[in-house]
């Protein structure tokens, strides 16, 4: 069995344990994560489970996550370098809404370019637990039951006629150019915004459309992190025939300057991302 398969299977096998551990872990911890955000007991629980199990695999050199300052493992060892958002959208736990787990598998020490990704995946904790895996050009959806994954949709591509959009950040914080673009999109598509990127991106992958967490006036770099969120999602959406952008070009081409660096994220049908880039360039 390939290392990549063992990594993906380990994440799938861990998903039910993460899910089972959520109930009693809805309280906030005293510490903040490296991005200065409040951490839930569930964030740390998921992070510990994933790091322990993934670092135990042969062929995994390092594990880094949104929830820890430093990289664990051996950056000089042969093997893959994993970047993880253990519970994306974890503030949704309080209101019992969708969350996810994101994984990027890089073939270079972190922080790395999106072009160093060899696979990316996310688990979606919705009414059922599903997992999207992209490897090369192929994107597959699995259902996870009892820790095993079963393919339910193969060779996923974005539906050509977009249906949904979801844009993060408060509207008064958007730039004038992004606001103008959003006003056009509102006339054309249906709003689906749930506060967890994974849930919103899965709408786009299922129905076609666009998700963005743009650069804000007070925070031009946006909210989402390149290594753990931007790159893996860009890899998946591009493998499904869509596009990603930081506002000017593919997220995969953004220079990696720090482990916890943030980046504006826009992903979706190519035509929509082309239009977004044209709007932001005006
Ligand atoms: P998290 O990884 O710390 O949970 O934060 C990332 C999440 C994304 O899933 C989502 O798109 C965004 O934050 C939502 O932010 P907001 O609550 O400001 O709309
Ligand atoms: Mg996140």
Tab-separated table of C-alpha atoms in Angstrom, residues 7-21 45-54 101 123 125 129 144 146-148:
chain	number	residue	atom	x	y	z
A	7	UNK	CA	-2.078	8.738	5.031
A	8	UNK	CA	-5.551	9.165	3.528
A	9	UNK	CA	-6.825	5.980	5.177
A	10	UNK	CA	-5.495	7.170	8.538
A	11	UNK	CA	-7.400	10.446	8.246
A	12	UNK	CA	-10.541	8.498	7.278
A	13	UNK	CA	-10.083	6.122	10.211
A	14	UNK	CA	-9.603	9.059	12.598
A	15	UNK	CA	-12.704	10.956	11.444
A	16	UNK	CA	-15.213	8.922	13.506
A	17	UNK	CA	-13.007	9.348	16.602
A	18	UNK	CA	-12.890	13.103	16.056
A	19	UNK	CA	-16.655	13.157	15.571
A	20	UNK	CA	-17.282	11.056	18.676
A	21	UNK	CA	-15.103	13.377	20.748
A	45	UNK	CA	-8.307	16.932	20.675
A	46	UNK	CA	-8.523	16.570	16.879
A	47	UNK	CA	-5.008	17.979	16.454
A	48	UNK	CA	-3.529	15.513	18.972
A	49	UNK	CA	-5.270	12.504	17.440
A	50	UNK	CA	-4.199	13.375	13.901
A	51	UNK	CA	-0.597	14.242	14.760
A	52	UNK	CA	-0.102	11.098	16.814
A	53	UNK	CA	-1.494	8.766	14.157
A	54	UNK	CA	-0.028	10.472	11.099
A	101	UNK	CA	-10.768	18.494	8.664
A	123	UNK	CA	-13.417	15.401	5.747
A	125	UNK	CA	-18.699	16.474	9.285
A	129	UNK	CA	-19.294	12.054	7.242
A	144	UNK	CA	-16.890	7.249	5.840
A	146	UNK	CA	-16.909	2.865	10.877
A	147	UNK	CA	-13.590	4.388	9.851
A	148	UNK	CA	-13.641	2.881	6.355
